C-alpha cells in the first residue's frame, strides 16, 4: 500500500473537518491508505511522516498565515530538513479561514515554500475555479477559485458543520489527486525496476 499522511492543525475543529475530507479523498484511491496526524501529536508520528509517500499539509489561516502550532511543527521539521529526509515525496496543502479571502493564499504559499525547502514535489488542486460565472453557485467545486491548494471557508460564528459541502468535496478532490499522483509514481518505479 502507498501511504498519504495528512498533517494538520485545527484550533476549533474546522480545519480538522477539512483534513478528514482530504484523507477520505486519498483513501478512496485503490492502493492508498491515508493517515490523519494532528501536529499536537506530532512527536508520536515522525516515523509515520518519514514512511509516507506523500504529505498533505493543512493549517487554519490565522493572522494571514499558518497557525503558531503549525509553524512550530514546521520549525521542528528542521531536523528532517538537515538530512533532506522528505526529498522527492509528494506534497500538497490546504487552509481554512473565516473570510472568503482572508489572505488564505499567503498560508498556502507558506506551505508550498515549506515543501520546497524540504525538496518535495508540490501538487496543486488541479480543478477549474467554480462560482465565477452567471450559472455558477456556492455549490460549485472549488467555489473559492484556488489553484495552489484547497481553499475552504466558513463563518467565524459557526462550527465545522457550517462548512459548505462543496468545500469538503474540493478537499476530497485534493486528497484524491495526491493519491493518484502517488500511485502513478509507484507504477513508474515498478516499471523502471522491471
Ligand atoms: C488568532 C486567529 C486569527 C485569525 N486570522 C484570520 C485571518 O487572517 N483570515 C481569516 O479569514 N480568518 C482568520 N481567523 C478565523 C479562522 O481562520 C477561522 O475561525 C477558522 O475556521 C479557524 O479554523 P480552526 O477551527 O481549524 O482553527 C482567525 C482566527 C483566529 C483564532
PDB file of C-alpha atoms and ligand atoms in Angstrom:
ATOM      1  CA  UNK A   1       0.000   0.000   0.000  1.00  0.00           C
ATOM      2  CA  UNK A   2       1.141   3.549  -0.698  1.00  0.00           C
ATOM      3  CA  UNK A   3       0.772   5.988   2.170  1.00  0.00           C
ATOM      4  CA  UNK A   4      -0.554   9.538   2.316  1.00  0.00           C
ATOM      5  CA  UNK A   5      -0.263  11.408   5.617  1.00  0.00           C
ATOM      6  CA  UNK A   6      -2.463  14.447   6.231  1.00  0.00           C
ATOM      7  CA  UNK A   7      -0.676  16.632   8.758  1.00  0.00           C
ATOM      8  CA  UNK A   8      -2.828  19.425  10.129  1.00  0.00           C
ATOM      9  CA  UNK A   9      -3.568  21.824  12.956  1.00  0.00           C
ATOM     10  CA  UNK A  10      -7.022  22.975  13.978  1.00  0.00           C
ATOM     11  CA  UNK A  11      -7.822  25.281  16.877  1.00  0.00           C
ATOM     12  CA  UNK A  12     -11.607  25.000  16.750  1.00  0.00           C
ATOM     13  CA  UNK A  13     -12.355  21.952  14.590  1.00  0.00           C
ATOM     14  CA  UNK A  14     -12.884  23.494  11.146  1.00  0.00           C
ATOM     15  CA  UNK A  15      -9.537  22.576   9.602  1.00  0.00           C
ATOM     16  CA  UNK A  16      -9.835  19.150  11.264  1.00  0.00           C
ATOM     17  CA  UNK A  17     -13.074  18.539   9.329  1.00  0.00           C
ATOM     18  CA  UNK A  18     -11.386  19.609   6.101  1.00  0.00           C
ATOM     19  CA  UNK A  19      -8.395  17.369   6.891  1.00  0.00           C
ATOM     20  CA  UNK A  20     -10.780  14.418   7.291  1.00  0.00           C
ATOM     21  CA  UNK A  21     -12.240  15.155   3.861  1.00  0.00           C
ATOM     22  CA  UNK A  22      -8.736  15.309   2.326  1.00  0.00           C
ATOM     23  CA  UNK A  23      -7.888  11.941   3.923  1.00  0.00           C
ATOM     24  CA  UNK A  24     -11.201  10.454   2.712  1.00  0.00           C
ATOM     25  CA  UNK A  25     -10.369  11.529  -0.829  1.00  0.00           C
ATOM     26  CA  UNK A  26      -6.897   9.993  -0.640  1.00  0.00           C
ATOM     27  CA  UNK A  27      -8.153   6.738   0.870  1.00  0.00           C
ATOM     28  CA  UNK A  28     -10.724   6.485  -1.935  1.00  0.00           C
ATOM     29  CA  UNK A  29      -7.957   5.661  -4.406  1.00  0.00           C
ATOM     30  CA  UNK A  30      -7.215   1.945  -4.617  1.00  0.00           C
ATOM     31  CA  UNK A  31      -3.823   1.009  -3.229  1.00  0.00           C
ATOM     32  CA  UNK A  32      -3.576   4.068  -0.973  1.00  0.00           C
ATOM     33  CA  UNK A  33      -4.032   4.325   2.771  1.00  0.00           C
ATOM     34  CA  UNK A  34      -4.425   7.706   4.438  1.00  0.00           C
ATOM     35  CA  UNK A  35      -3.416   8.707   7.942  1.00  0.00           C
ATOM     36  CA  UNK A  36      -4.612  11.810   9.763  1.00  0.00           C
ATOM     37  CA  UNK A  37      -1.987  13.360  12.032  1.00  0.00           C
ATOM     38  CA  UNK A  38      -2.604  16.397  14.212  1.00  0.00           C
ATOM     39  CA  UNK A  39       0.519  18.459  14.863  1.00  0.00           C
ATOM     40  CA  UNK A  40      -0.450  18.381  18.535  1.00  0.00           C
ATOM     41  CA  UNK A  41       0.548  14.659  18.474  1.00  0.00           C
ATOM     42  CA  UNK A  42       3.471  15.082  16.126  1.00  0.00           C
ATOM     43  CA  UNK A  43       6.118  13.664  18.423  1.00  0.00           C
ATOM     44  CA  UNK A  44       4.465  10.232  18.157  1.00  0.00           C
ATOM     45  CA  UNK A  45       4.383  10.398  14.371  1.00  0.00           C
ATOM     46  CA  UNK A  46       7.738  11.459  12.894  1.00  0.00           C
ATOM     47  CA  UNK A  47       8.311   7.857  11.734  1.00  0.00           C
ATOM     48  CA  UNK A  48       4.904   7.835  10.017  1.00  0.00           C
ATOM     49  CA  UNK A  49       5.787  11.041   8.178  1.00  0.00           C
ATOM     50  CA  UNK A  50       9.149   9.640   7.135  1.00  0.00           C
ATOM     51  CA  UNK A  51       7.477   6.456   5.847  1.00  0.00           C
ATOM     52  CA  UNK A  52       4.736   8.227   3.873  1.00  0.00           C
ATOM     53  CA  UNK A  53       4.855   8.647   0.093  1.00  0.00           C
ATOM     54  CA  UNK A  54       3.019  11.976   0.312  1.00  0.00           C
ATOM     55  CA  UNK A  55       2.472  14.589   2.980  1.00  0.00           C
ATOM     56  CA  UNK A  56      -0.526  16.906   2.703  1.00  0.00           C
ATOM     57  CA  UNK A  57      -0.201  19.931   4.990  1.00  0.00           C
ATOM     58  CA  UNK A  58      -3.212  21.786   6.388  1.00  0.00           C
ATOM     59  CA  UNK A  59      -3.500  24.772   8.705  1.00  0.00           C
ATOM     60  CA  UNK A  60      -6.145  27.333   9.532  1.00  0.00           C
ATOM     61  CA  UNK A  61      -5.342  30.855   8.377  1.00  0.00           C
ATOM     62  CA  UNK A  62      -4.548  32.859  11.479  1.00  0.00           C
ATOM     63  CA  UNK A  63      -3.421  36.459  11.053  1.00  0.00           C
ATOM     64  CA  UNK A  64      -2.807  35.865   7.356  1.00  0.00           C
ATOM     65  CA  UNK A  65      -0.621  32.779   7.709  1.00  0.00           C
ATOM     66  CA  UNK A  66      -0.395  29.328   9.276  1.00  0.00           C
ATOM     67  CA  UNK A  67      -1.297  28.989  12.955  1.00  0.00           C
ATOM     68  CA  UNK A  68       1.522  29.193  15.500  1.00  0.00           C
ATOM     69  CA  UNK A  69       1.063  25.499  16.300  1.00  0.00           C
ATOM     70  CA  UNK A  70       1.551  24.533  12.665  1.00  0.00           C
ATOM     71  CA  UNK A  71       4.590  26.820  12.447  1.00  0.00           C
ATOM     72  CA  UNK A  72       6.056  25.041  15.480  1.00  0.00           C
ATOM     73  CA  UNK A  73       5.734  21.761  13.546  1.00  0.00           C
ATOM     74  CA  UNK A  74       7.422  23.374  10.525  1.00  0.00           C
ATOM     75  CA  UNK A  75      10.307  24.537  12.692  1.00  0.00           C
ATOM     76  CA  UNK A  76      10.604  21.148  14.416  1.00  0.00           C
ATOM     77  CA  UNK A  77      10.939  19.522  10.959  1.00  0.00           C
ATOM     78  CA  UNK A  78      14.330  21.233  10.558  1.00  0.00           C
ATOM     79  CA  UNK A  79      15.887  18.029  11.883  1.00  0.00           C
ATOM     80  CA  UNK A  80      14.468  16.201   8.855  1.00  0.00           C
ATOM     81  CA  UNK A  81      15.426  19.124   6.588  1.00  0.00           C
ATOM     82  CA  UNK A  82      19.099  18.783   7.577  1.00  0.00           C
ATOM     83  CA  UNK A  83      19.200  15.312   6.022  1.00  0.00           C
ATOM     84  CA  UNK A  84      16.587  16.134   3.325  1.00  0.00           C
ATOM     85  CA  UNK A  85      14.602  13.173   4.618  1.00  0.00           C
ATOM     86  CA  UNK A  86      11.422  14.138   2.750  1.00  0.00           C
ATOM     87  CA  UNK A  87      13.140  14.891  -0.585  1.00  0.00           C
ATOM     88  CA  UNK A  88      11.048  13.778  -3.593  1.00  0.00           C
ATOM     89  CA  UNK A  89       7.964  12.966  -1.509  1.00  0.00           C
ATOM     90  CA  UNK A  90       4.757  14.379  -2.955  1.00  0.00           C
ATOM     91  CA  UNK A  91       3.366  17.427  -1.094  1.00  0.00           C
ATOM     92  CA  UNK A  92       0.166  19.455  -1.191  1.00  0.00           C
ATOM     93  CA  UNK A  93      -1.665  21.879   1.067  1.00  0.00           C
ATOM     94  CA  UNK A  94      -4.960  23.314   2.224  1.00  0.00           C
ATOM     95  CA  UNK A  95      -6.221  26.006   4.523  1.00  0.00           C
ATOM     96  CA  UNK A  96      -9.497  27.067   6.120  1.00  0.00           C
ATOM     97  CA  UNK A  97     -10.484  30.572   7.181  1.00  0.00           C
ATOM     98  CA  UNK A  98     -13.379  32.736   8.298  1.00  0.00           C
ATOM     99  CA  UNK A  99     -13.328  35.291   5.477  1.00  0.00           C
ATOM    100  CA  UNK A 100     -13.972  34.494   1.832  1.00  0.00           C
ATOM    101  CA  UNK A 101     -10.472  35.674   1.025  1.00  0.00           C
ATOM    102  CA  UNK A 102      -8.892  36.232   4.454  1.00  0.00           C
ATOM    103  CA  UNK A 103      -5.367  36.085   2.898  1.00  0.00           C
ATOM    104  CA  UNK A 104      -5.544  32.295   2.535  1.00  0.00           C
ATOM    105  CA  UNK A 105      -3.178  32.416  -0.437  1.00  0.00           C
ATOM    106  CA  UNK A 106      -0.406  33.544   1.883  1.00  0.00           C
ATOM    107  CA  UNK A 107      -0.973  30.447   4.030  1.00  0.00           C
ATOM    108  CA  UNK A 108      -0.808  28.114   1.033  1.00  0.00           C
ATOM    109  CA  UNK A 109       2.319  29.949  -0.163  1.00  0.00           C
ATOM    110  CA  UNK A 110       3.865  29.315   3.255  1.00  0.00           C
ATOM    111  CA  UNK A 111       3.023  25.598   2.964  1.00  0.00           C
ATOM    112  CA  UNK A 112       4.427  25.485  -0.584  1.00  0.00           C
ATOM    113  CA  UNK A 113       7.660  27.222   0.459  1.00  0.00           C
ATOM    114  CA  UNK A 114       7.985  24.792   3.365  1.00  0.00           C
ATOM    115  CA  UNK A 115       7.601  21.826   0.990  1.00  0.00           C
ATOM    116  CA  UNK A 116      10.153  23.346  -1.408  1.00  0.00           C
ATOM    117  CA  UNK A 117      12.668  23.743   1.417  1.00  0.00           C
ATOM    118  CA  UNK A 118      12.237  20.023   2.045  1.00  0.00           C
ATOM    119  CA  UNK A 119      12.847  19.227  -1.639  1.00  0.00           C
ATOM    120  CA  UNK A 120       9.327  17.856  -2.057  1.00  0.00           C
ATOM    121  CA  UNK A 121       7.206  17.788  -5.235  1.00  0.00           C
ATOM    122  CA  UNK A 122       4.169  20.078  -4.971  1.00  0.00           C
ATOM    123  CA  UNK A 123       0.780  19.046  -6.317  1.00  0.00           C
ATOM    124  CA  UNK A 124      -1.753  21.803  -6.900  1.00  0.00           C
ATOM    125  CA  UNK A 125      -5.524  21.392  -6.761  1.00  0.00           C
ATOM    126  CA  UNK A 126      -5.997  20.687 -10.471  1.00  0.00           C
ATOM    127  CA  UNK A 127      -9.592  21.932 -10.584  1.00  0.00           C
ATOM    128  CA  UNK A 128     -11.062  24.746 -12.623  1.00  0.00           C
ATOM    129  CA  UNK A 129     -12.447  27.592 -10.476  1.00  0.00           C
ATOM    130  CA  UNK A 130     -16.146  27.425  -9.636  1.00  0.00           C
ATOM    131  CA  UNK A 131     -18.750  30.094  -8.896  1.00  0.00           C
ATOM    132  CA  UNK A 132     -17.192  32.569 -11.344  1.00  0.00           C
ATOM    133  CA  UNK A 133     -19.910  32.824 -13.966  1.00  0.00           C
ATOM    134  CA  UNK A 134     -23.631  33.540 -14.220  1.00  0.00           C
ATOM    135  CA  UNK A 135     -24.529  29.844 -13.968  1.00  0.00           C
ATOM    136  CA  UNK A 136     -22.209  29.224 -11.028  1.00  0.00           C
ATOM    137  CA  UNK A 137     -23.082  28.964  -7.342  1.00  0.00           C
ATOM    138  CA  UNK A 138     -21.523  28.378  -3.934  1.00  0.00           C
ATOM    139  CA  UNK A 139     -22.289  24.693  -4.522  1.00  0.00           C
ATOM    140  CA  UNK A 140     -19.588  24.529  -7.184  1.00  0.00           C
ATOM    141  CA  UNK A 141     -16.445  22.531  -6.594  1.00  0.00           C
ATOM    142  CA  UNK A 142     -13.533  24.924  -5.916  1.00  0.00           C
ATOM    143  CA  UNK A 143     -16.031  27.739  -5.275  1.00  0.00           C
ATOM    144  CA  UNK A 144     -13.245  29.986  -3.919  1.00  0.00           C
ATOM    145  CA  UNK A 145     -11.203  29.539  -7.088  1.00  0.00           C
ATOM    146  CA  UNK A 146      -7.805  28.432  -5.740  1.00  0.00           C
ATOM    147  CA  UNK A 147      -5.179  26.627  -7.787  1.00  0.00           C
ATOM    148  CA  UNK A 148      -2.196  26.095  -5.479  1.00  0.00           C
ATOM    149  CA  UNK A 149      -4.107  24.099  -2.873  1.00  0.00           C
ATOM    150  CA  UNK A 150      -7.595  23.568  -1.450  1.00  0.00           C
ATOM    151  CA  UNK A 151      -9.091  26.782  -0.027  1.00  0.00           C
ATOM    152  CA  UNK A 152     -12.095  26.397   2.265  1.00  0.00           C
ATOM    153  CA  UNK A 153     -14.137  28.810   4.362  1.00  0.00           C
ATOM    154  CA  UNK A 154     -16.918  29.005   6.910  1.00  0.00           C
ATOM    155  CA  UNK A 155     -18.377  31.713   9.110  1.00  0.00           C
ATOM    156  CA  UNK A 156     -16.482  32.670  12.247  1.00  0.00           C
ATOM    157  CA  UNK A 157     -19.569  32.332  14.430  1.00  0.00           C
ATOM    158  CA  UNK A 158     -20.424  28.787  13.322  1.00  0.00           C
ATOM    159  CA  UNK A 159     -18.850  25.386  13.883  1.00  0.00           C
ATOM    160  CA  UNK A 160     -17.440  22.891  11.414  1.00  0.00           C
ATOM    161  CA  UNK A 161     -20.980  21.777  10.495  1.00  0.00           C
ATOM    162  CA  UNK A 162     -21.315  25.057   8.579  1.00  0.00           C
ATOM    163  CA  UNK A 163     -18.511  24.219   6.148  1.00  0.00           C
ATOM    164  CA  UNK A 164     -20.168  24.047   2.725  1.00  0.00           C
ATOM    165  CA  UNK A 165     -20.378  20.568   1.197  1.00  0.00           C
ATOM    166  CA  UNK A 166     -18.700  21.988  -1.910  1.00  0.00           C
ATOM    167  CA  UNK A 167     -15.613  22.870   0.150  1.00  0.00           C
ATOM    168  CA  UNK A 168     -15.436  19.386   1.660  1.00  0.00           C
ATOM    169  CA  UNK A 169     -15.753  17.904  -1.846  1.00  0.00           C
ATOM    170  CA  UNK A 170     -12.962  20.224  -3.013  1.00  0.00           C
ATOM    171  CA  UNK A 171     -10.807  18.952  -0.136  1.00  0.00           C
ATOM    172  CA  UNK A 172     -11.650  15.346  -1.081  1.00  0.00           C
ATOM    173  CA  UNK A 173     -10.602  16.112  -4.644  1.00  0.00           C
ATOM    174  CA  UNK A 174      -7.205  17.346  -3.432  1.00  0.00           C
ATOM    175  CA  UNK A 175      -6.677  14.136  -1.441  1.00  0.00           C
ATOM    176  CA  UNK A 176      -7.733  12.043  -4.421  1.00  0.00           C
ATOM    177  CA  UNK A 177      -5.401  13.901  -6.775  1.00  0.00           C
ATOM    178  CA  UNK A 178      -2.418  13.459  -4.478  1.00  0.00           C
ATOM    179  CA  UNK A 179      -3.193   9.743  -4.094  1.00  0.00           C
ATOM    180  CA  UNK A 180      -3.402   9.349  -7.873  1.00  0.00           C
ATOM    181  CA  UNK A 181      -0.039  11.063  -8.324  1.00  0.00           C
ATOM    182  CA  UNK A 182       1.454   8.745  -5.675  1.00  0.00           C
ATOM    183  CA  UNK A 183       0.072   5.680  -7.493  1.00  0.00           C
ATOM    184  CA  UNK A 184       1.394   6.915 -10.839  1.00  0.00           C
ATOM    185  CA  UNK A 185       4.858   7.352  -9.360  1.00  0.00           C
ATOM    186  CA  UNK A 186       4.741   3.914  -7.711  1.00  0.00           C
ATOM    187  CA  UNK A 187       3.781   2.397 -11.072  1.00  0.00           C
ATOM    188  CA  UNK A 188       6.691   4.189 -12.798  1.00  0.00           C
ATOM    189  CA  UNK A 189       9.122   2.916 -10.150  1.00  0.00           C
ATOM    190  CA  UNK A 190       7.876  -0.655 -10.708  1.00  0.00           C
ATOM    191  CA  UNK A 191       8.184  -0.259 -14.493  1.00  0.00           C
ATOM    192  CA  UNK A 192      11.759   1.065 -14.229  1.00  0.00           C
ATOM    193  CA  UNK A 193      12.712  -1.719 -11.778  1.00  0.00           C
ATOM    194  CA  UNK A 194      11.257  -4.459 -14.021  1.00  0.00           C
TER     195      UNK A 194
HETATM  196  C1  LIG B   1      -5.927  34.033  16.024  1.00  0.00           C
HETATM  197  C2  LIG B   1      -6.854  33.982  14.844  1.00  0.00           C
HETATM  198  C3  LIG B   1      -6.517  34.652  13.694  1.00  0.00           C
HETATM  199  C4  LIG B   1      -7.343  34.565  12.568  1.00  0.00           C
HETATM  200  N1  LIG B   1      -6.959  35.184  11.401  1.00  0.00           N
HETATM  201  C5  LIG B   1      -7.713  35.051  10.301  1.00  0.00           C
HETATM  202  C6  LIG B   1      -7.283  35.596   9.050  1.00  0.00           C
HETATM  203  O1  LIG B   1      -6.196  36.137   8.909  1.00  0.00           O
HETATM  204  N2  LIG B   1      -8.116  35.477   7.998  1.00  0.00           N
HETATM  205  C7  LIG B   1      -9.347  34.875   8.092  1.00  0.00           C
HETATM  206  O2  LIG B   1     -10.067  34.831   7.119  1.00  0.00           O
HETATM  207  N3  LIG B   1      -9.757  34.302   9.254  1.00  0.00           N
HETATM  208  C8  LIG B   1      -8.963  34.370  10.348  1.00  0.00           C
HETATM  209  N4  LIG B   1      -9.346  33.764  11.507  1.00  0.00           N
HETATM  210  C9  LIG B   1     -10.551  32.926  11.506  1.00  0.00           C
HETATM  211  C10 LIG B   1     -10.185  31.453  11.348  1.00  0.00           C
HETATM  212  O3  LIG B   1      -9.465  31.240  10.154  1.00  0.00           O
HETATM  213  C11 LIG B   1     -11.445  30.612  11.327  1.00  0.00           C
HETATM  214  O4  LIG B   1     -12.138  30.775  12.552  1.00  0.00           O
HETATM  215  C12 LIG B   1     -11.179  29.139  11.069  1.00  0.00           C
HETATM  216  O5  LIG B   1     -12.418  28.480  10.929  1.00  0.00           O
HETATM  217  C13 LIG B   1     -10.417  28.501  12.224  1.00  0.00           C
HETATM  218  O6  LIG B   1     -10.127  27.170  11.883  1.00  0.00           O
HETATM  219  P1  LIG B   1      -9.921  26.066  13.010  1.00  0.00           P
HETATM  220  O7  LIG B   1     -11.255  25.822  13.661  1.00  0.00           O
HETATM  221  O8  LIG B   1      -9.432  24.862  12.289  1.00  0.00           O
HETATM  222  O9  LIG B   1      -8.905  26.619  13.973  1.00  0.00           O
HETATM  223  C14 LIG B   1      -8.544  33.843  12.632  1.00  0.00           C
HETATM  224  C15 LIG B   1      -8.891  33.180  13.831  1.00  0.00           C
HETATM  225  C16 LIG B   1      -8.049  33.239  14.910  1.00  0.00           C
HETATM  226  C17 LIG B   1      -8.421  32.481  16.164  1.00  0.00           C
END
